[in-house]
Short mmCIF file of C-alpha atoms and ligand atoms in Angstrom, two decimals:
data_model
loop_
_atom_site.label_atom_id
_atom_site.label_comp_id
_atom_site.label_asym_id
_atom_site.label_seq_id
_atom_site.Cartn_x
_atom_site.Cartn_y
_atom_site.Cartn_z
CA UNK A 1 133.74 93.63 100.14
CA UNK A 2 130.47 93.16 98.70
CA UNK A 3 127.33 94.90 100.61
CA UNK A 4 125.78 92.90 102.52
CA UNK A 5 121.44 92.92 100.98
CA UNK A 6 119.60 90.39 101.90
CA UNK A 7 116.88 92.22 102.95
CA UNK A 8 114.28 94.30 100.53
CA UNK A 9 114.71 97.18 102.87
CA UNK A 10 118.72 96.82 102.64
CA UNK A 11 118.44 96.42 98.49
CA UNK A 12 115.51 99.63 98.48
CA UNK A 13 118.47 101.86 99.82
CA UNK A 14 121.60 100.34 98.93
CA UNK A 15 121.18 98.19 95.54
CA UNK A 16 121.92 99.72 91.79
CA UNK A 17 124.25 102.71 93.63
CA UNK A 18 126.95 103.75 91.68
CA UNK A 19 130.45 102.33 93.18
CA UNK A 20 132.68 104.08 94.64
CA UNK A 21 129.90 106.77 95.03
CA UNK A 22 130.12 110.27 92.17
CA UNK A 23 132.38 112.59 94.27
CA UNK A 24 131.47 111.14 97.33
CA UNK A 25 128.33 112.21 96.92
CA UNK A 26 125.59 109.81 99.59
CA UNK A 27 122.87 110.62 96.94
CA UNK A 28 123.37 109.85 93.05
CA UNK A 29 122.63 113.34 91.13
CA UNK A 30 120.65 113.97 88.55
CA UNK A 31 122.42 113.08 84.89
CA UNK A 32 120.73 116.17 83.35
CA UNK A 33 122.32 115.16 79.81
CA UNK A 34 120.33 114.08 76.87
CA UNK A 35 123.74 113.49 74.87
CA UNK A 36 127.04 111.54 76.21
CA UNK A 37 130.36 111.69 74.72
CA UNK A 38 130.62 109.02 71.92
CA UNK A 39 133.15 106.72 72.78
CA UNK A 40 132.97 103.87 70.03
CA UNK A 41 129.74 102.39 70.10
CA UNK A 42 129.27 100.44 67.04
CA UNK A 43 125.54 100.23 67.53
CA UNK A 44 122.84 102.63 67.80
CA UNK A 45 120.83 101.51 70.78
CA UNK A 46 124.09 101.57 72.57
CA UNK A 47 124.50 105.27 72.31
CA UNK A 48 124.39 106.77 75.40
CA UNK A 49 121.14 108.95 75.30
CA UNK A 50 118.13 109.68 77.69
CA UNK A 51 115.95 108.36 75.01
CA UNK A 52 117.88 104.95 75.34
CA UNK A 53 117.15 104.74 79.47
CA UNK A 54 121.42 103.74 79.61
CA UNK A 55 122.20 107.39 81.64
CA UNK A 56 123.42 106.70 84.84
CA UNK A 57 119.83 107.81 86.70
CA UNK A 58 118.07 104.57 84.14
CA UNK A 59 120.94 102.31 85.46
CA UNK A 60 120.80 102.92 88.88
CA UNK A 61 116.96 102.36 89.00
CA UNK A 62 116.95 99.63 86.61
CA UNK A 63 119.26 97.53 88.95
CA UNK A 64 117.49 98.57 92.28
CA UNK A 65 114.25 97.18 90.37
CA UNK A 66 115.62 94.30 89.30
CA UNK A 67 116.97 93.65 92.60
CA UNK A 68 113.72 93.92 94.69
CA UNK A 69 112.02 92.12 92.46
CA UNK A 70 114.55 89.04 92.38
CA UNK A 71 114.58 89.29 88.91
CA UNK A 72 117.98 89.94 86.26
CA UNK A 73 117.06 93.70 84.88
CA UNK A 74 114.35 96.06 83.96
CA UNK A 75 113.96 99.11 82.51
CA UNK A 76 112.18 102.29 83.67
CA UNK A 77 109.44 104.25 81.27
CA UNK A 78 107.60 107.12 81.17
CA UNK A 79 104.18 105.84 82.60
CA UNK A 80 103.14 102.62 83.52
CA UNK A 81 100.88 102.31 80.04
CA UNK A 82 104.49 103.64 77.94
CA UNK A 83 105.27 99.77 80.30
CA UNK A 84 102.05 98.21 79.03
CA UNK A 85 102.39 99.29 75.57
CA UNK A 86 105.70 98.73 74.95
CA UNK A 87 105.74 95.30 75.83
CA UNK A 88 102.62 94.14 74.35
CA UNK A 89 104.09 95.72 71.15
CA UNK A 90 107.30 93.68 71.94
CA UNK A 91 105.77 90.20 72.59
CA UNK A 92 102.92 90.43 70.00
CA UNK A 93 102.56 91.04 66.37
CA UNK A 94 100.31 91.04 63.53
CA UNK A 95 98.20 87.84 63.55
CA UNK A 96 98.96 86.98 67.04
CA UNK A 97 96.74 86.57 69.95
CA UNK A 98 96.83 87.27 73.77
CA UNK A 99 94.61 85.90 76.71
CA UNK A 100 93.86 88.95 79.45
CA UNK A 101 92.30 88.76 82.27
CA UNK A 102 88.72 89.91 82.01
CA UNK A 103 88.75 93.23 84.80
CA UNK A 104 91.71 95.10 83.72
CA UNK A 105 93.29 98.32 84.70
CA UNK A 106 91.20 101.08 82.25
CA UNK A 107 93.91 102.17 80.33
CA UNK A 108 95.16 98.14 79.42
CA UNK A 109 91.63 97.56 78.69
CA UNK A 110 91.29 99.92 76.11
CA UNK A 111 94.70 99.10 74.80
CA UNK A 112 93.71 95.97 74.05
CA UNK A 113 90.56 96.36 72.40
CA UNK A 114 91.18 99.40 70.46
CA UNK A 115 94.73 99.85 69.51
CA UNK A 116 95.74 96.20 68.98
CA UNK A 117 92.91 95.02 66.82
CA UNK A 118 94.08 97.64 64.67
CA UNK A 119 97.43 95.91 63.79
CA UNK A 120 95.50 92.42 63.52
CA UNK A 121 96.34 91.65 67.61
CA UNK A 122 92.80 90.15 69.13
CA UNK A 123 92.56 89.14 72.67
CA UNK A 124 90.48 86.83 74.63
CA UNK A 125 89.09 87.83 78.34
CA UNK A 126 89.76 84.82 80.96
CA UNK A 127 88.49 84.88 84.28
CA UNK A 128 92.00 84.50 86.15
CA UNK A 129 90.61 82.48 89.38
CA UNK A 130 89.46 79.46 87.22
CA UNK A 131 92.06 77.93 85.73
CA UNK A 132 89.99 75.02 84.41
CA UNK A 133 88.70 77.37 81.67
CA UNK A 134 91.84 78.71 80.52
CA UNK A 135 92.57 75.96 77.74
CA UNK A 136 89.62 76.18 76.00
CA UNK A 137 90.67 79.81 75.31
CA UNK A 138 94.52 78.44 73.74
CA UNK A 139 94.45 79.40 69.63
CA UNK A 140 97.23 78.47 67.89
CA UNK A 141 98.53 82.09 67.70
CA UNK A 142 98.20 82.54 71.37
CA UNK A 143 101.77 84.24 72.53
CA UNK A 144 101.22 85.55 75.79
CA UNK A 145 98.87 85.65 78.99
CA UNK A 146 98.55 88.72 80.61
CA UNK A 147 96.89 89.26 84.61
CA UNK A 148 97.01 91.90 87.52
CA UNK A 149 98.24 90.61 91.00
CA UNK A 150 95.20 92.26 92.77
CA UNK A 151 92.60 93.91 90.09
CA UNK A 152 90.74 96.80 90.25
CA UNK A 153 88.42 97.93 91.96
CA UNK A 154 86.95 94.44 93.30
CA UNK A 155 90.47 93.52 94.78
CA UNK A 156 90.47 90.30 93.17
CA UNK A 157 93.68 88.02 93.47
CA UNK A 158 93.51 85.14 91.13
CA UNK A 159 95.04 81.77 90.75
CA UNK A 160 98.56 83.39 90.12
CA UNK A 161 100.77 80.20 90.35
CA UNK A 162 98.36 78.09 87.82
CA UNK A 163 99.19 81.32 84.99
CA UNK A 164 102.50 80.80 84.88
CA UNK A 165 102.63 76.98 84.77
CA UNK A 166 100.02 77.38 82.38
CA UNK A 167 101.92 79.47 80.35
CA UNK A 168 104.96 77.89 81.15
CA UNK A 169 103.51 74.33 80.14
CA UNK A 170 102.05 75.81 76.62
CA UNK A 171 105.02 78.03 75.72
CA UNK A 172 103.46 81.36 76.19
CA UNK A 173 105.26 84.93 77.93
CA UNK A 174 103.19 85.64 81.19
CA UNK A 175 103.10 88.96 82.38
CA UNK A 176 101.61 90.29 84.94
CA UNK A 177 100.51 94.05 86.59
CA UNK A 178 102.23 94.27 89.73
CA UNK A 179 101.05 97.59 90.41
CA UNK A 180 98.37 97.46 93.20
CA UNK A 181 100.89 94.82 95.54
CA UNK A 182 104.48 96.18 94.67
CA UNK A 183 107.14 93.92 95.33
CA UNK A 184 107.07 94.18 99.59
CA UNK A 185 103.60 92.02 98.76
CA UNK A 186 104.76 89.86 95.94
CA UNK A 187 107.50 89.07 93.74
CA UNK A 188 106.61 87.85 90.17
CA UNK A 189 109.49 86.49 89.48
CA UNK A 190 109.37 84.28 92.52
CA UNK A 191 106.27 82.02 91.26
CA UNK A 192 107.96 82.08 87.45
CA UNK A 193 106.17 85.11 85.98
CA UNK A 194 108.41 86.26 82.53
CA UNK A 195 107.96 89.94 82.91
CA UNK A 196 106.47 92.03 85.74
CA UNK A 197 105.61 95.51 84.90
CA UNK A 198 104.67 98.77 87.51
CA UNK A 199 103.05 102.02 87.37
CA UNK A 200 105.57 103.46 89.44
CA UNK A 201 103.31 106.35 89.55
CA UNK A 202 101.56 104.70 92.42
CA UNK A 203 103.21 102.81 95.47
CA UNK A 204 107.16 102.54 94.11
CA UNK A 205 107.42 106.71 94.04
CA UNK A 206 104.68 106.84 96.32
CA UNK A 207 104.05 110.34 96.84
CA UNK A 208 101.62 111.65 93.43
CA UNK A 209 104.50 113.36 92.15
CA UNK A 210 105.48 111.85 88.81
CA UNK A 211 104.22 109.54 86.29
CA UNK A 212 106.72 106.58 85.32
CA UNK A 213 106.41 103.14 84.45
CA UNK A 214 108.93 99.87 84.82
CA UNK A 215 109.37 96.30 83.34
CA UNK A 216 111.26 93.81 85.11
CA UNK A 217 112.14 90.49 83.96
CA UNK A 218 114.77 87.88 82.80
CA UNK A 219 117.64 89.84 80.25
CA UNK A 220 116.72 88.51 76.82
CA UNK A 221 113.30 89.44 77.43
CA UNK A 222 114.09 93.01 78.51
CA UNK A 223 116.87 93.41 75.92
CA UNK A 224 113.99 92.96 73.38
CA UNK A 225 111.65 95.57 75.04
CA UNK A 226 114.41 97.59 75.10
CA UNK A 227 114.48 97.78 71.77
CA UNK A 228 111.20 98.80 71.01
CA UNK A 229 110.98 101.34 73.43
CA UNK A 230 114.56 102.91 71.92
CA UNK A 231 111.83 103.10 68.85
CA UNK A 232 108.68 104.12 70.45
CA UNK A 233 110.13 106.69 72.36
CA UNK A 234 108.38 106.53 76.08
CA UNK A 235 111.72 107.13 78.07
CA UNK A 236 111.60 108.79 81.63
CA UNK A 237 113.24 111.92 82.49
CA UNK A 238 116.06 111.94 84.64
CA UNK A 239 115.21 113.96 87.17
CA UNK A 240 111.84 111.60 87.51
CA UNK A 241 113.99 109.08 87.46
CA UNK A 242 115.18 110.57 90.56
CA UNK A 243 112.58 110.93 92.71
CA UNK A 244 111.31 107.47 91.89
CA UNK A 245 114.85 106.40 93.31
CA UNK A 246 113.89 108.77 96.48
CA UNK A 247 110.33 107.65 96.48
CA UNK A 248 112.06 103.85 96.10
CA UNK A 249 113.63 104.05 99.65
CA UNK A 250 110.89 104.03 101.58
CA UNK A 251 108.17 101.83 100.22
CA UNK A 252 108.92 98.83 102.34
CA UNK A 253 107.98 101.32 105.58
CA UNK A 254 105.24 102.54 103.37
CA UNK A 255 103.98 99.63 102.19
CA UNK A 256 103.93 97.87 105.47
CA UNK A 257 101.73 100.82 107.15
CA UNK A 258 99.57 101.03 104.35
CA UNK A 259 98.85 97.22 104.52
CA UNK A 260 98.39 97.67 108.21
CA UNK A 261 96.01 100.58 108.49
CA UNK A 262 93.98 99.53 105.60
CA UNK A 263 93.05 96.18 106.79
CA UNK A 264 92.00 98.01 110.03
CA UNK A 265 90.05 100.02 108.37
CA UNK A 266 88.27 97.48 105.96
CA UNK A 267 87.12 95.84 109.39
CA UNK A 268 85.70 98.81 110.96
CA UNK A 269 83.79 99.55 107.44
CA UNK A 270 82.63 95.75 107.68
CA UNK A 271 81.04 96.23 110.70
CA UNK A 272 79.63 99.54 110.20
CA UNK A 273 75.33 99.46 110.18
CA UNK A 274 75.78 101.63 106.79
CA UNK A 275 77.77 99.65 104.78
CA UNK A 276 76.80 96.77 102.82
CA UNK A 277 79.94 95.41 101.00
CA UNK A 278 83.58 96.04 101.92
CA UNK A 279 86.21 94.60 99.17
CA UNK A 280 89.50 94.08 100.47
CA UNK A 281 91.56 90.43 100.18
CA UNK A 282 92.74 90.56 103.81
CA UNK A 283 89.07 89.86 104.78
CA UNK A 284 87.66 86.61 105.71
CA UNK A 285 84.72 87.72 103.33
CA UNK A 286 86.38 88.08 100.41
CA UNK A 287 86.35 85.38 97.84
CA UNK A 288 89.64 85.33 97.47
CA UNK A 289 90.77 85.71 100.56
CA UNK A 290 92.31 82.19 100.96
CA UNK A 291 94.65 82.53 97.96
CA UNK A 292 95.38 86.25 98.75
CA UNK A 293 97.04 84.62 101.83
CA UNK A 294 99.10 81.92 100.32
CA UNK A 295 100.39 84.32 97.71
CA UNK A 296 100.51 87.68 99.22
CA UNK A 297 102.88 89.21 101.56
CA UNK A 298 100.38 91.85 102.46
CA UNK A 299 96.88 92.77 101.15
CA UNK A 300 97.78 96.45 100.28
CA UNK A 301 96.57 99.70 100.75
CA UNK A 302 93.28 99.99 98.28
CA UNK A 303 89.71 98.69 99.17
CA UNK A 304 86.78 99.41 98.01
CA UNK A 305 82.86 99.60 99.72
CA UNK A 306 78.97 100.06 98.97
CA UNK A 307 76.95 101.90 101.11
CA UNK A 308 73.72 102.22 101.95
CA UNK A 309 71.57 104.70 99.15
CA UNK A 310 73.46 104.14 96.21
CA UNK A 311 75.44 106.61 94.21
CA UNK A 312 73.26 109.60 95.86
CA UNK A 313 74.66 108.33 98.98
CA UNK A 314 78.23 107.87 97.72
CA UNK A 315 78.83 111.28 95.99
CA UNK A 316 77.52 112.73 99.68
CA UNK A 317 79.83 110.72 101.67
CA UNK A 318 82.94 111.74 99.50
CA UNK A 319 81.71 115.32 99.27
CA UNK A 320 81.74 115.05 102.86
CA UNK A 321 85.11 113.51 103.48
CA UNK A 322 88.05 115.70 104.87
CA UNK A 323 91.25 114.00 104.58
CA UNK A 324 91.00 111.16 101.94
CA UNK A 325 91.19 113.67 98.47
CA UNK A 326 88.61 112.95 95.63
CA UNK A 327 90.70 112.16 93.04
CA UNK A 328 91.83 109.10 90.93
CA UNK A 329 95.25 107.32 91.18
CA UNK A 330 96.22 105.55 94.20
CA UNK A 331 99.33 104.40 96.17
CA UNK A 332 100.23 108.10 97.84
CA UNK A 333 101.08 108.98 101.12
CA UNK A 334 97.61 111.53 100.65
CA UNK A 335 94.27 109.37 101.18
CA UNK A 336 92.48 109.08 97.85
CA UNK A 337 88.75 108.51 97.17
CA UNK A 338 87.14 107.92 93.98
CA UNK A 339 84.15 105.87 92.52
CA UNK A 340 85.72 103.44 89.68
CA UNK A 341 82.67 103.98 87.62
CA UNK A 342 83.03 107.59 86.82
CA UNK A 343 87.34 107.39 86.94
CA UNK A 344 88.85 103.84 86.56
CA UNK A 345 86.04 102.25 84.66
CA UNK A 346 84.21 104.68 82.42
CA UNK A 347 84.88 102.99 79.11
CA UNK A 348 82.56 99.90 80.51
CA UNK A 349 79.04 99.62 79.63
CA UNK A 350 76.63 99.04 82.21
CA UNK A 351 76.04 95.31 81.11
CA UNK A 352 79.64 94.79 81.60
CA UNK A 353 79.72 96.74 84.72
CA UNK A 354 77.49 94.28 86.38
CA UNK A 355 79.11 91.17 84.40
CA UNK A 356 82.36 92.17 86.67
CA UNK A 357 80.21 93.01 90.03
CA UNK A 358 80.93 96.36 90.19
CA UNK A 359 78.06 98.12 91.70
CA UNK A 360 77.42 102.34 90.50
CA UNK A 361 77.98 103.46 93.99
CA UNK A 362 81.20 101.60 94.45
CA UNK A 363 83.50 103.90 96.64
CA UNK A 364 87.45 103.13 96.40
CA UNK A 365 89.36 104.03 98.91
CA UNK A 366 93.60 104.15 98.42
CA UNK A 367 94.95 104.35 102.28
CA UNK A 368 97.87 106.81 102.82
CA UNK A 369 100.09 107.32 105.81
CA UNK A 370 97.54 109.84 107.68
CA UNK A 371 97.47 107.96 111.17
CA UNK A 372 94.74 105.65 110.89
CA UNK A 373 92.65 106.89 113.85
CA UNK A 374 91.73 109.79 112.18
CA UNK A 375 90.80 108.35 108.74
CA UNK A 376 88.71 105.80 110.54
CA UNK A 377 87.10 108.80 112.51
CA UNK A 378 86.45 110.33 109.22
CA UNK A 379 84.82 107.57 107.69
CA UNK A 380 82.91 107.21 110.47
CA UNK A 381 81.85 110.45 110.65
CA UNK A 382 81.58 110.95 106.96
CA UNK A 383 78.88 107.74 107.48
CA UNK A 384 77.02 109.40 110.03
CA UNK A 385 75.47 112.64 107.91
C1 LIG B 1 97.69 103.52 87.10
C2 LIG B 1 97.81 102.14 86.60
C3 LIG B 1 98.34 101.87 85.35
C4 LIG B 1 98.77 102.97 84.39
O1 LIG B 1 99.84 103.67 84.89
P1 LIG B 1 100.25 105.19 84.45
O2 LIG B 1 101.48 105.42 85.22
O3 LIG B 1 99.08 106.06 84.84
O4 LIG B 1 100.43 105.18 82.96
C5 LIG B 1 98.47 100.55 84.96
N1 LIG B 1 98.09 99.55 85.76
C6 LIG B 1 97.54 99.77 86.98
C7 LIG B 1 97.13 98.60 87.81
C8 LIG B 1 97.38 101.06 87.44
O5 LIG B 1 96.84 101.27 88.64
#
């Protein structure tokens, strides 16, 4: 009899499992092969090769992604930009133009307007919450439209349903960054999104281990990222491929704590005398907020804050700081503190800094699984000196 999986905790554990198990084993090993027996393939990109992401450990994750994403396949990478790349490189060529949304992950950013100019690729920055400006943007090249569900660092959500009808209505691929809600918050595939790609370095593994990416989507689409990556090369190692499937198993517990404790804590920041801004879309104050709850599961685990005094004031309240870890990266079990401007964001110039809102002191904060008691005391007290 089939499993029964209706749930996205049930599919986190049980979906993409080799049947009947290897040896009986409860837990799929590691397929520390590069090579496979050859046993007729007629094509080259049906080899089996780690290179190829078709060993057992790609499989297995690919259909576990697929599945909690409600989506037919995807394939794992070696980062989340080997994702980004190789699918920009897939859907666009020479001559052909892309729409982005304007405040980008860093390493997307400069992707776009350094590498792809280079092969004749231009983009155009749209401002993904107003959908009445979108149009004017459409060249006659224009091939795909590319967003984030929630952007960084402002926490932005924008008007996620209107991009893919819009693309849908003027024949473009949409893709979008799932990264910062992971599929326990949203589902691309759910509100017609093409392709939906991860760092899985953040919440899917979950615990700052590994770097690896994903891309998740309908089959023709994948089969032809497939391909390019079989050329480009950015293939994850199986026994990261492993540990994503570990880290995998628990993000709907994650997730759902992270989401908790972090919209605790944006409130207490909200209210604190020393704090002047608090970014996080589970807030009444945040622009977005209203859309954030029609299309969002959960808010996530990452906001962001001024405080009083400016980037003096910043670098003394993370200096002082004792659980949350200065470092970049999110989506961890460990509490991780940063200020975008000197980690996520250095590539922008001031003018465009304050073009997106995002202030020089700007503190980001990615909520672990410490108990949220004492990271609230530790704000707190961090706020105090
Ligand atoms: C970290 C991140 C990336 C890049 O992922 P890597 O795994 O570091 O290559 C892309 N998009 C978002 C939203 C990210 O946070």
């Amino acid at each position: 009899m089939d499993k029964i999986m209706a749930g996205i905790e049930t599919r986190l554990i049980h979906a993409g499992k080799p049947e009947p198990p290897i040896e009986g084993a409860v837990i799929t090993p590691i397929f520390q092969s590069s090579t496979f027996e050859y046993t007729g393939q007629k094509n080259y990109h049906d080899l089996r090769y780690i290179r190829l992401s078709n060993t057992p450990n790609h499989t297995g994750l690919a259909r576990k992604l697929a599945a909690i994403e409600g989506a037919e396949t995807a394939l794992v990478t070696a980062s989340g930009m080997a994702a980004i790349a190789t699918t920009l490189l897939t859907v666009l060529g020479g001559g052909d133009h892309l729409l982005c949304q304007r405040c980008v992950y860093g390493g997307t950013h400069g992707l776009v307007t350094t590498e792809l100019p280079r092969l004749g690729i231009e983009t155009t920055f749209i401002d993904p919450g107003q959908p009445a400006t979108w149009k004017a943007q459409l060249r006659r090249n224009t091939r795909a439209i590319y967003v984030e569900t929630i952007s960084n660092p402002l926490l932005e959500v924008g008007d996620l349903r209107a991009i893919a009808e819009f693309a849908r209505t003027h024949g473009l691929i949409s893709i979008i960054d799932n990264t910062f809600a992971t599929p326990i918050n949203f589902r691309p595939a759910e509100v017609g999104f093409d392709l939906s790609l991860h760092s899985c370095t953040k919440y899917l593994n979950g615990h700052s281990d590994i770097v690896a990416g994903a891309i998740i989507g309908a089959r023709d689409l994948i089969d032809r990222v497939t391909h390019t990556a079989n050329h480009l090369g950015g293939a994850l190692d199986p026994h990261a491929c492993f540990l994503l499937d570990r880290g995998l198993k628990t993000l709907a517990v994650r997730v759902r704590h992270q989401n908790e404790s972090a919209l605790r804590i944006a409130r207490c920041l909200e209210q604190h005398p020393r704090v002047n801004a608090v970014y996080y879309p589970g807030l009444e104050s945040h622009r977005d907020h209203l859309r954030a709850c029609e299309l969002l599961d959960g808010f996530g685990g990452v906001l962001s804050f001024e405080i009083e005094g400016g980037v003096q004031a910043a670098e003394t309240f993370i200096g002082v700081l004792t659980l949350p870890v200065s470092a970049p990266s999110l989506g961890g079990v460990e509490s991780l503190v940063t200020r975008p401007v000197t980690t996520s964001h250095p590539a922008m110039t001031p003018a465009q800094l304050a073009e997106a809102g995002i202030a020089d002191g700007l503190i980001r904060l990615s909520i672990g699984l410490e108990a949220t008691e004492d990271l609230i005391a530790d704000l707190r007290r961090s706020l105090s000196i």
